[in-house]
PDB file of C-alpha atoms in Angstrom:
ATOM      1  CA  THR A 580     101.193  96.058  75.755  1.00 72.00           C
ATOM      2  CA  GLU A 581      98.923  96.919  78.382  1.00 75.00           C
ATOM      3  CA  PRO A 582      99.213 100.712  79.679  1.00 68.00           C
ATOM      4  CA  PRO A 583     100.531 101.174  83.359  1.00 66.00           C
ATOM      5  CA  LYS A 584      97.898 101.598  86.025  1.00 69.00           C
ATOM      6  CA  LYS A 585      98.334 104.109  88.651  1.00 67.00           C
ATOM      7  CA  VAL A 586      98.827 103.266  92.159  1.00 74.00           C
ATOM      8  CA  VAL A 587      96.415 104.762  94.329  1.00 78.00           C
ATOM      9  CA  ILE A 588      97.804 106.414  97.617  1.00 84.00           C
ATOM     10  CA  ARG A 589      94.869 106.507 100.089  1.00 86.00           C
ATOM     11  CA  TRP A 590      95.204 109.452 102.564  1.00 89.00           C
ATOM     12  CA  GLY A 591      93.987 109.600 106.136  1.00 90.00           C
ATOM     13  CA  ILE A 592      93.954 113.268 107.588  1.00 91.00           C
ATOM     14  CA  CYS A 593      94.800 113.678 111.315  1.00 91.00           C
ATOM     15  CA  GLY A 594      94.148 117.430 112.181  1.00 88.00           C
ATOM     16  CA  THR A 595      91.814 119.928 110.779  1.00 86.00           C
ATOM     17  CA  GLY A 596      93.319 123.306 111.320  1.00 85.00           C
ATOM     18  CA  ALA A 597      94.500 126.152 108.863  1.00 86.00           C
ATOM     19  CA  ILE A 598      97.860 124.153 107.756  1.00 89.00           C
ATOM     20  CA  ALA A 599      95.543 120.932 107.204  1.00 89.00           C
ATOM     21  CA  THR A 600      93.012 123.061 105.313  1.00 87.00           C
ATOM     22  CA  ASP A 601      95.859 124.320 102.792  1.00 89.00           C
ATOM     23  CA  PHE A 602      97.484 120.863 102.328  1.00 88.00           C
ATOM     24  CA  VAL A 603      94.039 119.252 101.499  1.00 87.00           C
ATOM     25  CA  THR A 604      93.228 122.158  99.236  1.00 85.00           C
ATOM     26  CA  VAL A 605      96.562 121.944  97.580  1.00 84.00           C
ATOM     27  CA  LEU A 606      96.186 118.084  97.231  1.00 83.00           C
ATOM     28  CA  LEU A 607      92.864 118.211  95.673  1.00 79.00           C
ATOM     29  CA  SER A 608      94.085 120.708  93.062  1.00 78.00           C
ATOM     30  CA  LEU A 609      96.731 118.253  91.709  1.00 74.00           C
ATOM     31  CA  GLU A 610      96.153 115.979  88.685  1.00 69.00           C
ATOM     32  CA  GLY A 611      94.926 112.600  89.779  1.00 67.00           C
ATOM     33  CA  VAL A 612      93.615 113.384  93.235  1.00 68.00           C
ATOM     34  CA  LYS A 613      90.215 112.577  94.241  1.00 65.00           C
ATOM     35  CA  SER A 614      87.860 112.644  97.173  1.00 62.00           C
ATOM     36  CA  PRO A 615      85.376 109.932  97.464  1.00 57.00           C
ATOM     37  CA  GLN A 616      82.389 112.207  97.572  1.00 50.00           C
ATOM     38  CA  LEU A 617      83.858 114.819  95.151  1.00 45.00           C
ATOM     39  CA  GLY A 618      83.964 112.339  92.265  1.00 36.00           C
ATOM     40  CA  ALA A 619      86.662 109.684  92.822  1.00 34.00           C
ATOM     41  CA  ALA A 620      87.408 107.264  90.195  1.00 33.00           C
ATOM     42  CA  LEU A 621      86.316 103.676  90.324  1.00 31.00           C
ATOM     43  CA  LEU A 622      89.047 101.871  92.298  1.00 34.00           C
ATOM     44  CA  THR A 623      90.094  98.148  91.790  1.00 33.00           C
ATOM     45  CA  ARG A 624      92.203  95.962  93.506  1.00 34.00           C
ATOM     46  CA  GLN A 625      93.166  92.312  93.110  1.00 37.00           C
ATOM     47  CA  SER A 626      94.083  90.471  96.267  1.00 37.00           C
ATOM     48  CA  GLY A 627      96.909  91.478  98.040  1.00 41.00           C
ATOM     49  CA  LEU A 628      97.857  94.184  95.639  1.00 40.00           C
ATOM     50  CA  PRO A 629      97.906  97.817  95.813  1.00 43.00           C
ATOM     51  CA  TRP A 630      94.619  99.963  94.834  1.00 40.00           C
ATOM     52  CA  THR A 631      94.806 100.772  91.131  1.00 42.00           C
ATOM     53  CA  ILE A 632      92.911 103.142  88.690  1.00 41.00           C
ATOM     54  CA  PRO A 633      92.776 101.437  85.220  1.00 43.00           C
ATOM     55  CA  GLU A 634      94.137 103.974  82.503  1.00 44.00           C
ATOM     56  CA  SER A 635      93.600 103.729  78.682  1.00 40.00           C
ATOM     57  CA  PRO A 636      96.400 106.397  77.585  1.00 36.00           C
ATOM     58  CA  PRO A 637      99.732 106.258  79.342  1.00 37.00           C
ATOM     59  CA  PRO A 638      99.180 108.457  82.589  1.00 43.00           C
ATOM     60  CA  SER A 639     101.373 111.534  83.055  1.00 47.00           C
ATOM     61  CA  SER A 640     101.921 110.229  86.662  1.00 48.00           C
ATOM     62  CA  LEU A 641     102.080 106.784  87.972  1.00 51.00           C
ATOM     63  CA  PHE A 642     100.689 107.685  91.304  1.00 57.00           C
ATOM     64  CA  ALA A 643      97.058 108.901  92.305  1.00 62.00           C
ATOM     65  CA  HIS A 644      95.848 110.143  95.676  1.00 67.00           C
ATOM     66  CA  VAL A 645      92.583 109.548  97.277  1.00 72.00           C
ATOM     67  CA  LEU A 646      91.408 111.186 100.538  1.00 69.00           C
ATOM     68  CA  MET A 647      89.840 108.574 102.416  1.00 75.00           C
ATOM     69  CA  SER A 648      89.655 109.023 106.175  1.00 76.00           C
ATOM     70  CA  ILE A 649      89.605 111.768 108.704  1.00 76.00           C
ATOM     71  CA  LEU A 650      89.721 111.844 112.418  1.00 76.00           C
ATOM     72  CA  LEU A 651      86.865 113.560 114.023  1.00 68.00           C
ATOM     73  CA  HIS A 652      88.001 112.819 117.600  1.00 55.00           C
ATOM     74  CA  THR A 653      88.188 116.164 119.457  1.00 50.00           C
ATOM     75  CA  LYS A 654      89.035 115.485 123.336  1.00 47.00           C
ATOM     76  CA  ARG A 655      92.052 117.394 123.190  1.00 46.00           C
ATOM     77  CA  ARG A 656      90.984 120.522 121.386  1.00 44.00           C
ATOM     78  CA  ASN A 657      89.699 122.224 124.488  1.00 42.00           C
ATOM     79  CA  ALA A 658      93.440 122.063 125.988  1.00 39.00           C
ATOM     80  CA  ILE A 659      94.549 124.008 122.998  1.00 41.00           C
ATOM     81  CA  ARG A 660      94.566 127.816 123.242  1.00 40.00           C
ATOM     82  CA  ASN A 661      93.950 129.994 120.126  1.00 46.00           C
ATOM     83  CA  HIS A 662      93.007 126.920 117.950  1.00 50.00           C
ATOM     84  CA  SER A 663      92.170 128.311 114.473  1.00 54.00           C
ATOM     85  CA  ASP A 664      89.052 127.595 112.804  1.00 50.00           C
ATOM     86  CA  PRO A 665      89.667 128.582 108.972  1.00 52.00           C
ATOM     87  CA  LEU A 666      86.340 126.956 107.791  1.00 48.00           C
ATOM     88  CA  GLY A 667      84.382 129.326 110.427  1.00 50.00           C
ATOM     89  CA  GLN A 668      82.514 126.609 112.085  1.00 47.00           C
ATOM     90  CA  LYS A 669      82.122 125.351 115.784  1.00 54.00           C
ATOM     91  CA  ASN A 670      82.613 121.610 115.080  1.00 70.00           C
ATOM     92  CA  LEU A 671      85.749 122.146 112.677  1.00 72.00           C
ATOM     93  CA  PRO A 672      86.452 118.328 112.175  1.00 79.00           C
ATOM     94  CA  ILE A 673      82.844 117.568 110.760  1.00 80.00           C
ATOM     95  CA  ARG A 674      82.719 120.836 108.655  1.00 81.00           C
ATOM     96  CA  PHE A 675      86.245 120.210 107.372  1.00 82.00           C
ATOM     97  CA  ALA A 676      85.157 116.430 105.998  1.00 83.00           C
ATOM     98  CA  ASP A 677      81.947 117.901 104.789  1.00 82.00           C
ATOM     99  CA  THR A 678      83.959 120.662 102.883  1.00 83.00           C
ATOM    100  CA  PHE A 679      86.352 118.305 101.237  1.00 82.00           C
ATOM    101  CA  GLY A 680      84.065 115.475 100.878  1.00 81.00           C
ATOM    102  CA  ILE A 681      85.888 113.082 103.070  1.00 83.00           C
ATOM    103  CA  LEU A 682      83.274 110.193 103.786  1.00 81.00           C
ATOM    104  CA  ARG A 683      85.230 107.844 106.152  1.00 83.00           C
ATOM    105  CA  ARG A 684      85.225 109.345 109.487  1.00 85.00           C
ATOM    106  CA  HIS A 685      86.940 108.201 112.861  1.00 86.00           C
ATOM    107  CA  SER A 686      86.150 108.961 116.468  1.00 83.00           C
ATOM    108  CA  SER A 687      89.564 108.154 117.704  1.00 86.00           C
ATOM    109  CA  TYR A 688      93.105 108.244 116.827  1.00 90.00           C
ATOM    110  CA  GLU A 689      93.455 104.621 117.142  1.00 91.00           C
ATOM    111  CA  ALA A 690      90.490 103.946 114.726  1.00 89.00           C
ATOM    112  CA  LEU A 691      92.387 106.073 112.170  1.00 90.00           C
ATOM    113  CA  ALA A 692      95.441 104.380 112.663  1.00 93.00           C
ATOM    114  CA  SER A 693      93.889 100.949 112.366  1.00 93.00           C
ATOM    115  CA  ASP A 694      91.913 101.807 109.261  1.00 91.00           C
ATOM    116  CA  PRO A 695      93.059  99.089 106.613  1.00 90.00           C
ATOM    117  CA  GLU A 696      91.894 101.467 103.850  1.00 87.00           C
ATOM    118  CA  ILE A 697      94.634 104.188 104.596  1.00 90.00           C
ATOM    119  CA  ASP A 698      98.272 104.117 103.196  1.00 92.00           C
ATOM    120  CA  VAL A 699      99.735 107.404 104.601  1.00 93.00           C
ATOM    121  CA  VAL A 700      98.606 109.639 107.365  1.00 94.00           C
ATOM    122  CA  TYR A 701      98.863 113.451 107.193  1.00 94.00           C
ATOM    123  CA  VAL A 702      99.667 114.501 110.834  1.00 95.00           C
ATOM    124  CA  ALA A 703      98.619 118.252 111.332  1.00 92.00           C
ATOM    125  CA  THR A 704      97.513 118.259 114.942  1.00 91.00           C
ATOM    126  CA  PRO A 705      99.401 120.635 117.628  1.00 91.00           C
ATOM    127  CA  THR A 706     103.222 120.198 117.646  1.00 92.00           C
ATOM    128  CA  ALA A 707     103.176 118.869 121.124  1.00 94.00           C
ATOM    129  CA  PHE A 708     101.391 115.559 119.850  1.00 94.00           C
ATOM    130  CA  HIS A 709     103.336 115.026 116.654  1.00 96.00           C
ATOM    131  CA  VAL A 710     105.765 112.445 118.043  1.00 97.00           C
ATOM    132  CA  GLU A 711     102.850 110.493 119.818  1.00 97.00           C
ATOM    133  CA  HIS A 712     100.770 110.443 116.806  1.00 96.00           C
ATOM    134  CA  SER A 713     103.584 109.630 114.335  1.00 97.00           C
ATOM    135  CA  LEU A 714     104.646 106.611 116.457  1.00 98.00           C
ATOM    136  CA  LEU A 715     100.824 105.625 116.640  1.00 97.00           C
ATOM    137  CA  PHE A 716     100.294 105.522 112.807  1.00 97.00           C
ATOM    138  CA  LEU A 717     103.874 104.330 112.173  1.00 98.00           C
ATOM    139  CA  GLY A 718     103.058 101.470 114.492  1.00 98.00           C
ATOM    140  CA  GLU A 719     100.082 100.505 112.852  1.00 97.00           C
ATOM    141  CA  GLY A 720     102.056 100.250 109.313  1.00 97.00           C
ATOM    142  CA  LYS A 721     101.170 103.704 107.828  1.00 96.00           C
ATOM    143  CA  ALA A 722     103.492 105.966 106.279  1.00 96.00           C
ATOM    144  CA  VAL A 723     103.650 109.436 107.775  1.00 97.00           C
ATOM    145  CA  LEU A 724     103.676 112.898 106.394  1.00 96.00           C
ATOM    146  CA  CYS A 725     104.118 115.246 109.753  1.00 96.00           C
ATOM    147  CA  GLU A 726     104.015 118.948 109.882  1.00 94.00           C
ATOM    148  CA  LYS A 727     106.606 121.006 111.532  1.00 92.00           C
ATOM    149  CA  ALA A 728     107.901 120.901 114.112  1.00 92.00           C
ATOM    150  CA  MET A 729     108.222 117.390 114.201  1.00 92.00           C
ATOM    151  CA  ALA A 730     109.388 116.912 117.837  1.00 93.00           C
ATOM    152  CA  GLY A 731     110.200 119.107 120.872  1.00 92.00           C
ATOM    153  CA  ASP A 732     113.576 117.251 121.230  1.00 94.00           C
ATOM    154  CA  LEU A 733     116.001 115.022 119.882  1.00 95.00           C
ATOM    155  CA  ALA A 734     114.691 112.047 121.906  1.00 97.00           C
ATOM    156  CA  GLY A 735     111.307 112.289 120.045  1.00 97.00           C
ATOM    157  CA  VAL A 736     112.985 112.799 116.798  1.00 96.00           C
ATOM    158  CA  ASP A 737     115.014 109.436 117.488  1.00 97.00           C
ATOM    159  CA  ARG A 738     112.147 107.339 118.522  1.00 98.00           C
ATOM    160  CA  VAL A 739     109.984 108.305 115.434  1.00 97.00           C
ATOM    161  CA  LEU A 740     112.940 107.841 112.833  1.00 97.00           C
ATOM    162  CA  GLN A 741     113.992 104.449 114.454  1.00 98.00           C
ATOM    163  CA  LEU A 742     110.403 102.850 114.476  1.00 98.00           C
ATOM    164  CA  ALA A 743     110.037 104.310 110.538  1.00 97.00           C
ATOM    165  CA  SER A 744     113.316 102.403 109.763  1.00 97.00           C
ATOM    166  CA  ALA A 745     112.484  99.433 111.828  1.00 98.00           C
ATOM    167  CA  LYS A 746     109.040  99.115 109.841  1.00 97.00           C
ATOM    168  CA  GLN A 747     110.470 100.133 106.725  1.00 97.00           C
ATOM    169  CA  LEU A 748     107.968 102.871 106.410  1.00 97.00           C
ATOM    170  CA  LEU A 749     108.278 106.051 104.930  1.00 95.00           C
ATOM    171  CA  PHE A 750     108.319 109.168 107.384  1.00 97.00           C
ATOM    172  CA  VAL A 751     108.385 112.891 105.867  1.00 95.00           C
ATOM    173  CA  HIS A 752     108.826 115.930 107.959  1.00 93.00           C
ATOM    174  CA  GLY A 753     106.914 118.962 106.318  1.00 86.00           C
ATOM    175  CA  VAL A 754     108.943 121.724 106.462  1.00 71.00           C
TER     176      VAL A 754
END
């Protein structure tokens, strides 16, 4: 029989602070994880089916992850005090994308949300925007991994979980 193919999970990154840096560093250290610029495997896809990586031996995992896109939009950055800059650059989003080899770069939250090449978005923006951003990405059909705290109140939690349920999408709150 033909060996199984790995299903590729294509990540979008929304937020470029210290926690996002840690997340992407750990993600890239896992087996099967690629960044397009840092040596991604050749991806193949049949019409209407998930992206796959052909495998010869049986894979140790049926999933592979690819960092595909990042948000470079920074209009709210000036409103946030004490924003961390773990990469030591004035223009953190561009430096972050360059460091991790993320080639697809978006200038708005909406552009990242509507990118058809993204399966799941990692939300690591300031906490005050987690509900807004999670709703946007879920609304565009993306699964979401949201950093803590998920919401400032129970109403925000309910709105996010109701939309994820209605769209039958995965929503994970990173704790």
